[in-house]
PDB file of C-alpha atoms in Angstrom:
ATOM      1  CA  MET S   1       0.469   0.046   0.149  1.00  0.00           C
ATOM      2  CA  THR S   2       0.829   3.464  -0.795  1.00  0.00           C
ATOM      3  CA  ARG S   3       0.958   6.066   2.441  1.00  0.00           C
ATOM      4  CA  CYS S   4      -2.785   7.937   2.063  1.00  0.00           C
ATOM      5  CA  SER S   5      -2.392  11.539   0.711  1.00  0.00           C
ATOM      6  CA  GLU S   6      -5.503  12.900   2.543  1.00  0.00           C
ATOM      7  CA  THR S   7      -6.032  13.825   6.250  1.00  0.00           C
ATOM      8  CA  HIS S   8      -8.960  12.598   8.239  1.00  0.00           C
ATOM      9  CA  THR S   9     -10.258  14.141  11.476  1.00  0.00           C
ATOM     10  CA  LEU S  10     -12.652  12.697  13.394  1.00  0.00           C
ATOM     11  CA  ARG S  11     -13.984  15.781  16.507  1.00  0.00           C
ATOM     12  CA  ILE S  12     -15.518  15.289  19.669  1.00  0.00           C
ATOM     13  CA  ASP S  13     -16.571  18.458  21.328  1.00  0.00           C
ATOM     14  CA  GLY S  14     -18.317  18.656  24.561  1.00  0.00           C
ATOM     15  CA  LEU S  15     -20.362  15.163  24.347  1.00  0.00           C
ATOM     16  CA  CYS S  16     -22.518  14.591  26.502  1.00  0.00           C
ATOM     17  CA  ALA S  17     -25.054  11.497  26.439  1.00  0.00           C
ATOM     18  CA  SER S  18     -27.638   9.284  28.509  1.00  0.00           C
ATOM     19  CA  ALA S  19     -29.177   6.172  28.679  1.00  0.00           C
ATOM     20  CA  GLY S  20     -32.425   4.814  30.689  1.00  0.00           C
ATOM     21  CA  GLY S  21     -32.098   8.431  32.306  1.00  0.00           C
ATOM     22  CA  LYS S  22     -28.919   8.446  33.326  1.00  0.00           C
ATOM     23  CA  GLU S  23     -26.544  10.419  32.421  1.00  0.00           C
ATOM     24  CA  ILE S  24     -22.820   8.809  31.309  1.00  0.00           C
ATOM     25  CA  LEU S  25     -20.888  10.864  29.210  1.00  0.00           C
ATOM     26  CA  ARG S  26     -20.377  14.619  30.979  1.00  0.00           C
ATOM     27  CA  GLY S  27     -18.399  16.500  28.348  1.00  0.00           C
ATOM     28  CA  VAL S  28     -16.579  14.929  25.837  1.00  0.00           C
ATOM     29  CA  ASP S  29     -13.502  16.128  24.190  1.00  0.00           C
ATOM     30  CA  LEU S  30     -11.494  14.487  21.713  1.00  0.00           C
ATOM     31  CA  GLU S  31      -9.831  14.848  18.309  1.00  0.00           C
ATOM     32  CA  VAL S  32      -8.433  12.071  16.218  1.00  0.00           C
ATOM     33  CA  SER S  33      -6.460  12.366  12.787  1.00  0.00           C
ATOM     34  CA  SER S  34      -4.935  10.373  10.260  1.00  0.00           C
ATOM     35  CA  GLY S  35      -2.275   7.957  11.324  1.00  0.00           C
ATOM     36  CA  ARG S  36      -2.269   9.206  14.581  1.00  0.00           C
ATOM     37  CA  VAL S  37      -3.350   6.510  17.419  1.00  0.00           C
ATOM     38  CA  HIS S  38      -5.531   7.890  20.834  1.00  0.00           C
ATOM     39  CA  VAL S  39      -6.066   5.290  23.933  1.00  0.00           C
ATOM     40  CA  VAL S  40      -8.540   6.138  25.932  1.00  0.00           C
ATOM     41  CA  MET S  41      -8.368   4.503  29.583  1.00  0.00           C
ATOM     42  CA  GLY S  42     -10.482   4.559  32.744  1.00  0.00           C
ATOM     43  CA  PRO S  43     -12.027   2.042  35.531  1.00  0.00           C
ATOM     44  CA  ASN S  44     -15.409   0.231  34.596  1.00  0.00           C
ATOM     45  CA  GLY S  45     -18.245   2.348  34.368  1.00  0.00           C
ATOM     46  CA  SER S  46     -16.295   5.411  33.414  1.00  0.00           C
ATOM     47  CA  GLY S  47     -17.962   5.992  29.727  1.00  0.00           C
ATOM     48  CA  LYS S  48     -15.249   4.363  27.568  1.00  0.00           C
ATOM     49  CA  SER S  49     -17.522   1.998  25.821  1.00  0.00           C
ATOM     50  CA  THR S  50     -20.598   4.510  25.962  1.00  0.00           C
ATOM     51  CA  LEU S  51     -18.066   7.033  23.631  1.00  0.00           C
ATOM     52  CA  ALA S  52     -17.483   4.015  21.252  1.00  0.00           C
ATOM     53  CA  HIS S  53     -21.359   3.657  21.025  1.00  0.00           C
ATOM     54  CA  VAL S  54     -22.576   7.141  20.909  1.00  0.00           C
ATOM     55  CA  VAL S  55     -20.121   8.009  17.957  1.00  0.00           C
ATOM     56  CA  THR S  56     -20.809   5.064  15.957  1.00  0.00           C
ATOM     57  CA  GLY S  57     -24.638   5.218  16.317  1.00  0.00           C
ATOM     58  CA  ARG S  58     -25.673   2.478  18.580  1.00  0.00           C
ATOM     59  CA  PRO S  59     -29.437   2.800  19.431  1.00  0.00           C
ATOM     60  CA  GLY S  60     -30.407   3.619  22.962  1.00  0.00           C
ATOM     61  CA  TYR S  61     -28.238   6.846  23.622  1.00  0.00           C
ATOM     62  CA  GLN S  62     -29.345  10.470  23.656  1.00  0.00           C
ATOM     63  CA  VAL S  63     -27.184  12.824  22.956  1.00  0.00           C
ATOM     64  CA  THR S  64     -27.955  15.803  24.963  1.00  0.00           C
ATOM     65  CA  ALA S  65     -24.647  18.010  24.084  1.00  0.00           C
ATOM     66  CA  GLY S  66     -22.096  18.440  22.061  1.00  0.00           C
ATOM     67  CA  SER S  67     -20.782  17.202  18.327  1.00  0.00           C
ATOM     68  CA  VAL S  68     -19.116  14.347  16.514  1.00  0.00           C
ATOM     69  CA  THR S  69     -17.822  15.601  13.112  1.00  0.00           C
ATOM     70  CA  LEU S  70     -15.410  13.490  10.460  1.00  0.00           C
ATOM     71  CA  ASP S  71     -13.744  15.840   8.316  1.00  0.00           C
ATOM     72  CA  GLY S  72     -16.374  18.563   9.053  1.00  0.00           C
ATOM     73  CA  ALA S  73     -20.022  16.256   8.605  1.00  0.00           C
ATOM     74  CA  ASP S  74     -22.144  16.273  11.189  1.00  0.00           C
ATOM     75  CA  MET S  75     -22.135  12.244  12.281  1.00  0.00           C
ATOM     76  CA  LEU S  76     -24.570  12.279  14.978  1.00  0.00           C
ATOM     77  CA  ARG S  77     -27.386  13.210  12.285  1.00  0.00           C
ATOM     78  CA  LEU S  78     -26.122  10.246  10.430  1.00  0.00           C
ATOM     79  CA  VAL S  79     -27.920   6.313  11.012  1.00  0.00           C
ATOM     80  CA  PRO S  80     -24.591   3.765  11.803  1.00  0.00           C
ATOM     81  CA  TRP S  81     -24.306   2.512   8.184  1.00  0.00           C
ATOM     82  CA  GLU S  82     -23.915   5.936   6.743  1.00  0.00           C
ATOM     83  CA  ARG S  83     -21.278   6.845   9.588  1.00  0.00           C
ATOM     84  CA  ALA S  84     -19.443   3.398   8.575  1.00  0.00           C
ATOM     85  CA  GLN S  85     -20.091   4.800   4.559  1.00  0.00           C
ATOM     86  CA  ALA S  86     -18.529   7.662   5.601  1.00  0.00           C
ATOM     87  CA  GLY S  87     -15.467   5.798   7.068  1.00  0.00           C
ATOM     88  CA  LEU S  88     -15.988   5.146  10.594  1.00  0.00           C
ATOM     89  CA  PHE S  89     -15.431   1.685  12.072  1.00  0.00           C
ATOM     90  CA  LEU S  90     -16.226  -0.170  15.353  1.00  0.00           C
ATOM     91  CA  GLY S  91     -14.050  -3.042  16.748  1.00  0.00           C
ATOM     92  CA  MET S  92     -16.339  -4.284  19.255  1.00  0.00           C
ATOM     93  CA  GLN S  93     -15.553  -6.368  22.051  1.00  0.00           C
ATOM     94  CA  HIS S  94     -17.801  -8.904  21.510  1.00  0.00           C
ATOM     95  CA  PRO S  95     -18.375  -8.954  17.807  1.00  0.00           C
ATOM     96  CA  THR S  96     -21.681 -10.468  16.247  1.00  0.00           C
ATOM     97  CA  GLU S  97     -22.116 -13.490  14.168  1.00  0.00           C
ATOM     98  CA  VAL S  98     -24.313 -13.103  11.204  1.00  0.00           C
ATOM     99  CA  PRO S  99     -25.008 -16.720  10.129  1.00  0.00           C
ATOM    100  CA  GLY S 100     -26.072 -17.205   6.118  1.00  0.00           C
ATOM    101  CA  VAL S 101     -23.701 -13.762   5.216  1.00  0.00           C
ATOM    102  CA  SER S 102     -20.056 -14.621   4.194  1.00  0.00           C
ATOM    103  CA  THR S 103     -17.315 -12.389   5.597  1.00  0.00           C
ATOM    104  CA  ALA S 104     -16.589 -11.833   2.011  1.00  0.00           C
ATOM    105  CA  ARG S 105     -19.970 -10.906   0.388  1.00  0.00           C
ATOM    106  CA  ALA S 106     -20.440  -8.877   3.341  1.00  0.00           C
ATOM    107  CA  LEU S 107     -17.201  -6.419   2.648  1.00  0.00           C
ATOM    108  CA  ALA S 108     -17.835  -6.495  -0.789  1.00  0.00           C
ATOM    109  CA  GLU S 109     -21.518  -5.232  -0.038  1.00  0.00           C
ATOM    110  CA  ALA S 110     -19.599  -2.481   1.813  1.00  0.00           C
ATOM    111  CA  LEU S 111     -17.055  -1.487  -0.687  1.00  0.00           C
ATOM    112  CA  ALA S 112     -19.671  -1.398  -3.476  1.00  0.00           C
ATOM    113  CA  LEU S 113     -21.739   0.985  -1.296  1.00  0.00           C
ATOM    114  CA  ARG S 114     -19.034   3.187  -0.688  1.00  0.00           C
ATOM    115  CA  ALA S 115     -17.845   3.266  -4.555  1.00  0.00           C
ATOM    116  CA  GLY S 116     -21.458   4.445  -4.966  1.00  0.00           C
ATOM    117  CA  SER S 117     -22.440   1.217  -6.401  1.00  0.00           C
ATOM    118  CA  ASP S 118     -25.970  -0.760  -5.580  1.00  0.00           C
ATOM    119  CA  GLY S 119     -23.599  -3.898  -4.751  1.00  0.00           C
ATOM    120  CA  PRO S 120     -21.061  -5.550  -5.680  1.00  0.00           C
ATOM    121  CA  ASP S 121     -20.248  -7.406  -9.165  1.00  0.00           C
ATOM    122  CA  GLU S 122     -18.355 -10.845  -9.775  1.00  0.00           C
ATOM    123  CA  ALA S 123     -14.982  -8.993 -10.208  1.00  0.00           C
ATOM    124  CA  LEU S 124     -15.241  -7.225  -6.988  1.00  0.00           C
ATOM    125  CA  LEU S 125     -16.248  -9.969  -4.743  1.00  0.00           C
ATOM    126  CA  ALA S 126     -13.366 -11.847  -6.201  1.00  0.00           C
ATOM    127  CA  ARG S 127     -10.917  -9.133  -5.471  1.00  0.00           C
ATOM    128  CA  THR S 128     -12.366  -9.404  -1.901  1.00  0.00           C
ATOM    129  CA  SER S 129     -12.137 -13.100  -1.619  1.00  0.00           C
ATOM    130  CA  LYS S 130      -8.482 -12.615  -2.698  1.00  0.00           C
ATOM    131  CA  LEU S 131      -8.205  -9.827  -0.060  1.00  0.00           C
ATOM    132  CA  LEU S 132      -9.749 -11.592   2.885  1.00  0.00           C
ATOM    133  CA  GLU S 133      -7.373 -14.584   2.393  1.00  0.00           C
ATOM    134  CA  ALA S 134      -3.910 -12.021   2.235  1.00  0.00           C
ATOM    135  CA  GLU S 135      -5.164 -10.344   5.242  1.00  0.00           C
ATOM    136  CA  ALA S 136      -6.160 -13.739   7.195  1.00  0.00           C
ATOM    137  CA  ALA S 137      -2.524 -14.806   6.543  1.00  0.00           C
ATOM    138  CA  ALA S 138      -1.561 -11.945   8.089  1.00  0.00           C
ATOM    139  CA  VAL S 139      -2.783 -11.875  11.264  1.00  0.00           C
ATOM    140  CA  GLY S 140      -2.314 -15.986  11.682  1.00  0.00           C
ATOM    141  CA  LEU S 141      -6.440 -16.391  11.033  1.00  0.00           C
ATOM    142  CA  LYS S 142      -6.895 -19.647   8.964  1.00  0.00           C
ATOM    143  CA  ALA S 143      -8.381 -18.901   5.367  1.00  0.00           C
ATOM    144  CA  ASP S 144     -11.229 -21.459   5.954  1.00  0.00           C
ATOM    145  CA  LEU S 145     -12.486 -19.362   8.716  1.00  0.00           C
ATOM    146  CA  VAL S 146     -13.111 -16.160   6.638  1.00  0.00           C
ATOM    147  CA  ALA S 147     -14.512 -18.079   4.100  1.00  0.00           C
ATOM    148  CA  ARG S 148     -17.750 -19.311   6.359  1.00  0.00           C
ATOM    149  CA  PRO S 149     -20.656 -16.782   7.536  1.00  0.00           C
ATOM    150  CA  LEU S 150     -19.260 -13.567   9.117  1.00  0.00           C
ATOM    151  CA  ASN S 151     -17.621 -14.569  13.066  1.00  0.00           C
ATOM    152  CA  VAL S 152     -19.437 -17.982  12.677  1.00  0.00           C
ATOM    153  CA  ASP S 153     -18.481 -20.758  15.094  1.00  0.00           C
ATOM    154  CA  MET S 154     -15.319 -18.679  15.934  1.00  0.00           C
ATOM    155  CA  SER S 155     -13.690 -18.252  19.287  1.00  0.00           C
ATOM    156  CA  GLY S 156     -13.249 -14.979  21.036  1.00  0.00           C
ATOM    157  CA  GLY S 157      -9.860 -14.486  19.764  1.00  0.00           C
ATOM    158  CA  GLU S 158     -10.760 -15.827  15.890  1.00  0.00           C
ATOM    159  CA  LYS S 159     -13.375 -13.062  16.330  1.00  0.00           C
ATOM    160  CA  LYS S 160     -10.843 -10.523  17.205  1.00  0.00           C
ATOM    161  CA  ARG S 161      -8.059 -11.623  14.430  1.00  0.00           C
ATOM    162  CA  ASN S 162     -11.149 -11.443  11.686  1.00  0.00           C
ATOM    163  CA  GLU S 163     -11.840  -7.682  13.103  1.00  0.00           C
ATOM    164  CA  THR S 164      -8.543  -6.788  11.899  1.00  0.00           C
ATOM    165  CA  VAL S 165      -8.905  -8.545   8.813  1.00  0.00           C
ATOM    166  CA  GLN S 166     -12.414  -6.874   7.889  1.00  0.00           C
ATOM    167  CA  LEU S 167     -10.279  -3.291   9.238  1.00  0.00           C
ATOM    168  CA  ALA S 168      -7.396  -3.908   6.566  1.00  0.00           C
ATOM    169  CA  VAL S 169     -10.024  -4.792   3.807  1.00  0.00           C
ATOM    170  CA  LEU S 170     -12.458  -1.885   4.314  1.00  0.00           C
ATOM    171  CA  GLN S 171      -9.810   0.716   4.893  1.00  0.00           C
ATOM    172  CA  PRO S 172     -11.940   3.433   7.012  1.00  0.00           C
ATOM    173  CA  HIS S 173     -10.494   6.998   7.841  1.00  0.00           C
ATOM    174  CA  ILE S 174     -10.969   6.560  11.825  1.00  0.00           C
ATOM    175  CA  ALA S 175     -11.296   3.066  13.661  1.00  0.00           C
ATOM    176  CA  ILE S 176     -12.809   2.998  16.950  1.00  0.00           C
ATOM    177  CA  LEU S 177     -11.361  -0.398  18.674  1.00  0.00           C
ATOM    178  CA  ASP S 178     -13.367  -1.304  21.845  1.00  0.00           C
ATOM    179  CA  GLU S 179     -10.987  -4.071  23.645  1.00  0.00           C
ATOM    180  CA  ILE S 180      -9.186  -5.027  20.439  1.00  0.00           C
ATOM    181  CA  ASP S 181      -7.072  -6.911  22.933  1.00  0.00           C
ATOM    182  CA  SER S 182      -9.952  -8.665  24.899  1.00  0.00           C
ATOM    183  CA  GLY S 183      -9.926 -12.809  24.205  1.00  0.00           C
ATOM    184  CA  LEU S 184      -5.956 -12.762  22.351  1.00  0.00           C
ATOM    185  CA  ASP S 185      -3.392 -14.948  23.752  1.00  0.00           C
ATOM    186  CA  ILE S 186       0.233 -12.936  23.495  1.00  0.00           C
ATOM    187  CA  ASP S 187       0.770 -14.255  19.764  1.00  0.00           C
ATOM    188  CA  ALA S 188      -2.336 -13.015  18.414  1.00  0.00           C
ATOM    189  CA  LEU S 189      -1.853  -9.639  20.147  1.00  0.00           C
ATOM    190  CA  ARG S 190       1.314  -9.145  18.577  1.00  0.00           C
ATOM    191  CA  SER S 191      -0.043 -10.211  15.017  1.00  0.00           C
ATOM    192  CA  CYS S 192      -3.230  -7.846  15.411  1.00  0.00           C
ATOM    193  CA  ALA S 193      -1.390  -4.767  16.691  1.00  0.00           C
ATOM    194  CA  ASN S 194       1.191  -5.042  14.437  1.00  0.00           C
ATOM    195  CA  ARG S 195      -1.006  -5.143  11.743  1.00  0.00           C
ATOM    196  CA  ILE S 196      -3.212  -1.943  12.606  1.00  0.00           C
ATOM    197  CA  GLU S 197       0.128  -0.125  13.465  1.00  0.00           C
ATOM    198  CA  ALA S 198       0.968  -0.997   9.675  1.00  0.00           C
ATOM    199  CA  LEU S 199      -2.355   0.432   8.920  1.00  0.00           C
ATOM    200  CA  THR S 200      -1.621   3.578  10.415  1.00  0.00           C
ATOM    201  CA  GLU S 201       1.501   4.129   8.777  1.00  0.00           C
ATOM    202  CA  THR S 202      -1.201   4.589   5.596  1.00  0.00           C
ATOM    203  CA  GLY S 203      -3.131   6.670   7.196  1.00  0.00           C
ATOM    204  CA  LEU S 204      -5.667   4.844   9.463  1.00  0.00           C
ATOM    205  CA  GLY S 205      -6.416   7.037  12.513  1.00  0.00           C
ATOM    206  CA  VAL S 206      -7.012   5.102  15.572  1.00  0.00           C
ATOM    207  CA  LEU S 207      -9.215   5.684  19.260  1.00  0.00           C
ATOM    208  CA  ALA S 208      -7.965   2.003  21.440  1.00  0.00           C
ATOM    209  CA  ILE S 209      -9.950   1.717  24.566  1.00  0.00           C
ATOM    210  CA  THR S 210      -8.043  -0.700  26.342  1.00  0.00           C
ATOM    211  CA  HIS S 211      -6.893  -1.922  30.130  1.00  0.00           C
ATOM    212  CA  PHE S 212      -4.636  -3.482  29.213  1.00  0.00           C
ATOM    213  CA  THR S 213      -1.086  -1.652  28.441  1.00  0.00           C
ATOM    214  CA  ARG S 214       0.533  -4.572  27.089  1.00  0.00           C
ATOM    215  CA  VAL S 215      -1.145  -3.753  23.544  1.00  0.00           C
ATOM    216  CA  LEU S 216       0.501  -0.811  23.450  1.00  0.00           C
ATOM    217  CA  GLU S 217       3.701  -2.520  23.312  1.00  0.00           C
ATOM    218  CA  TYR S 218       2.959  -2.984  19.735  1.00  0.00           C
ATOM    219  CA  LEU S 219       0.301  -0.631  18.985  1.00  0.00           C
ATOM    220  CA  ARG S 220       1.969   2.547  19.946  1.00  0.00           C
ATOM    221  CA  PRO S 221      -0.172   5.374  20.965  1.00  0.00           C
ATOM    222  CA  ASP S 222       0.583   8.980  20.123  1.00  0.00           C
ATOM    223  CA  GLU S 223      -1.539  10.258  22.915  1.00  0.00           C
ATOM    224  CA  VAL S 224      -3.305   8.711  26.387  1.00  0.00           C
ATOM    225  CA  HIS S 225      -6.566  10.074  27.435  1.00  0.00           C
ATOM    226  CA  VAL S 226      -8.181   8.911  31.248  1.00  0.00           C
ATOM    227  CA  ILE S 227     -11.731   9.204  31.372  1.00  0.00           C
ATOM    228  CA  VAL S 228     -13.517   8.916  34.665  1.00  0.00           C
ATOM    229  CA  ASP S 229     -17.256   9.554  35.147  1.00  0.00           C
ATOM    230  CA  GLY S 230     -17.705  10.449  31.540  1.00  0.00           C
ATOM    231  CA  ARG S 231     -15.232  12.799  31.303  1.00  0.00           C
ATOM    232  CA  ILE S 232     -11.189  13.230  30.042  1.00  0.00           C
ATOM    233  CA  VAL S 233      -9.561  13.941  33.443  1.00  0.00           C
ATOM    234  CA  ASP S 234      -6.072  13.468  31.769  1.00  0.00           C
ATOM    235  CA  SER S 235      -4.132  12.981  28.613  1.00  0.00           C
ATOM    236  CA  GLY S 236      -0.507  12.709  27.880  1.00  0.00           C
ATOM    237  CA  GLY S 237       1.767  10.798  25.866  1.00  0.00           C
ATOM    238  CA  PRO S 238       2.706   7.040  26.146  1.00  0.00           C
ATOM    239  CA  GLU S 239       4.370   7.604  29.747  1.00  0.00           C
ATOM    240  CA  LEU S 240       1.089   8.806  30.976  1.00  0.00           C
ATOM    241  CA  ALA S 241       0.029   5.036  30.879  1.00  0.00           C
ATOM    242  CA  GLU S 242       3.188   3.640  32.270  1.00  0.00           C
ATOM    243  CA  ALA S 243       2.251   5.924  35.187  1.00  0.00           C
ATOM    244  CA  LEU S 244      -1.203   4.543  35.107  1.00  0.00           C
ATOM    245  CA  GLU S 245       0.476   1.037  35.474  1.00  0.00           C
ATOM    246  CA  GLU S 246       2.075   1.995  38.395  1.00  0.00           C
ATOM    247  CA  ARG S 247      -0.696   3.817  40.097  1.00  0.00           C
ATOM    248  CA  GLY S 248      -4.255   2.975  38.777  1.00  0.00           C
ATOM    249  CA  TYR S 249      -6.607   5.478  38.896  1.00  0.00           C
ATOM    250  CA  ALA S 250      -7.058   5.982  42.287  1.00  0.00           C
ATOM    251  CA  PRO S 251      -5.559   9.645  41.851  1.00  0.00           C
ATOM    252  CA  TYR S 252      -8.061  10.364  39.615  1.00  0.00           C
ATOM    253  CA  LEU S 253     -11.180   8.836  41.724  1.00  0.00           C
ATOM    254  CA  PRO S 254     -13.272  11.309  44.252  1.00  0.00           C
ATOM    255  CA  ASP S 255     -11.990  10.348  48.082  1.00  0.00           C
ATOM    256  CA  GLU S 256     -15.354   8.148  48.550  1.00  0.00           C
ATOM    257  CA  ARG S 257     -14.781   6.022  45.539  1.00  0.00           C
ATOM    258  CA  ALA S 258     -10.658   5.618  45.875  1.00  0.00           C
ATOM    259  CA  ALA S 259     -11.076   4.278  49.499  1.00  0.00           C
ATOM    260  CA  GLY S 260     -12.981   1.526  48.039  1.00  0.00           C
ATOM    261  CA  VAL S 261     -11.068  -0.141  44.646  1.00  0.00           C
ATOM    262  CA  ALA S 262      -8.251  -1.818  44.478  1.00  0.00           C
ATOM    263  CA  VAL S 263      -6.929  -0.777  40.700  1.00  0.00           C
ATOM    264  CA  SER S 264      -4.503  -1.852  38.685  1.00  0.00           C
ATOM    265  CA  ILE S 265      -3.840  -1.753  34.903  1.00  0.00           C
ATOM    266  CA  GLY S 266      -5.044  -4.746  32.987  1.00  0.00           C
ATOM    267  CA  GLY S 267      -8.524  -4.807  34.113  1.00  0.00           C
ATOM    268  CA  LEU S 268      -7.730  -7.054  37.049  1.00  0.00           C
ATOM    269  CA  GLY S 269      -8.471  -5.274  39.863  1.00  0.00           C
ATOM    270  CA  ARG S 270     -11.683  -4.479  40.866  1.00  0.00           C
ATOM    271  CA  PRO S 271     -14.038  -1.956  42.535  1.00  0.00           C
ATOM    272  CA  GLN S 272     -13.823  -3.672  46.377  1.00  0.00           C
ATOM    273  CA  ALA S 273     -16.448  -2.815  49.080  1.00  0.00           C
ATOM    274  CA  SER S 274     -15.184  -0.618  51.636  1.00  0.00           C
ATOM    275  CA  SER S 275     -15.935  -1.982  55.204  1.00  0.00           C
ATOM    276  CA  ALA S 276     -17.882   1.160  55.873  1.00  0.00           C
ATOM    277  CA  GLY S 277     -19.837   1.269  52.519  1.00  0.00           C
ATOM    278  CA  PRO S 278     -22.499  -0.223  50.544  1.00  0.00           C
ATOM    279  CA  ALA S 279     -22.225  -3.879  48.989  1.00  0.00           C
ATOM    280  CA  SER S 280     -20.525  -4.061  45.205  1.00  0.00           C
ATOM    281  CA  ALA S 281     -23.594  -4.053  42.878  1.00  0.00           C
ATOM    282  CA  GLY S 282     -21.721  -7.127  41.077  1.00  0.00           C
ATOM    283  CA  PRO S 283     -18.857  -8.819  39.466  1.00  0.00           C
ATOM    284  CA  GLY S 284     -16.498  -5.608  37.687  1.00  0.00           C
ATOM    285  CA  ARG S 285     -19.101  -3.168  38.425  1.00  0.00           C
ATOM    286  CA  THR S 286     -19.280   0.311  40.310  1.00  0.00           C
ATOM    287  CA  GLY S 287     -23.015   0.102  40.967  1.00  0.00           C
ATOM    288  CA  GLY S 288     -23.233   3.765  40.812  1.00  0.00           C
ATOM    289  CA  PRO S 289     -25.684   6.325  38.837  1.00  0.00           C
ATOM    290  CA  LEU S 290     -22.908   6.523  35.698  1.00  0.00           C
ATOM    291  CA  ALA S 291     -22.159   2.840  35.420  1.00  0.00           C
ATOM    292  CA  ASP S 292     -22.886   1.776  32.087  1.00  0.00           C
ATOM    293  CA  PRO S 293     -26.412   0.577  31.768  1.00  0.00           C
ATOM    294  CA  TRP S 294     -25.715  -1.095  28.149  1.00  0.00           C
ATOM    295  CA  ALA S 295     -22.300  -3.381  29.658  1.00  0.00           C
ATOM    296  CA  ASP S 296     -22.129  -6.448  28.856  1.00  0.00           C
ATOM    297  CA  PRO S 297     -21.562  -8.075  31.856  1.00  0.00           C
ATOM    298  CA  LEU S 298     -19.397 -10.342  30.676  1.00  0.00           C
ATOM    299  CA  ASP S 299     -17.135  -7.448  29.414  1.00  0.00           C
ATOM    300  CA  GLN S 300     -16.277  -6.013  33.095  1.00  0.00           C
ATOM    301  CA  LEU S 301     -12.844  -6.596  32.566  1.00  0.00           C
ATOM    302  CA  GLY S 302     -13.109  -4.664  29.326  1.00  0.00           C
TER     303      GLY S 302
END
């Protein structure tokens, strides 16, 4: 691939959003441009996944203030597929299985629509299938897995490799990766992160949400942001992730939360009920009014 000569920018200004009558995002400001990697980290229930969902248009959220634009175009006015067509890509924590639709067909349809066609012809479908096989090999995914229906009968790690393959084939402007490292062993993590890092060299902008600093050994961040209670409370370079590894999130938490939280980066720390405090609301949940009501209970390490 050749380096992309165009620069694309995702701009999030003062974004506030709620779900079920509960405010989750409380004024988020971020800007992600081509070739740059921004990493968002924070404790469970802080709004990380909600940010990804709201930007890409998942139903169930109400945007109460702020804006989201891609190259100046208002993303909040668009439905999810239109945001994808405009150049956004969401790598989900738990990719959905789509029985009956082949991976090649799904991606060829997306490429055709982006090019202004009603659907792919046989030549595009053949090129997409060939590219799928090449990208699967690049991340160590067996070719027969991408030949089956989209994400069907794959392990969690295989689905994450498959998402990386889809990202490489679609070549969006900005990729939002919600726990791309979840479920990956060290070899798969290295393969996926290295491929994404290579895509940034050809113009991809990345907003990566993670608990695990190990992914940052391969997907090198330009900026790291800490989100707590729906707000970005700190930003810095890669050294910020190193500081979080050492001290956790306690310095950013209100005293009443910090007193009952044993935090370690990597998602291994869990909110703990203090001797004087209420019982935990459940595994991996803070149980506060700002906990993400859309969070998958299987995803509390994410």
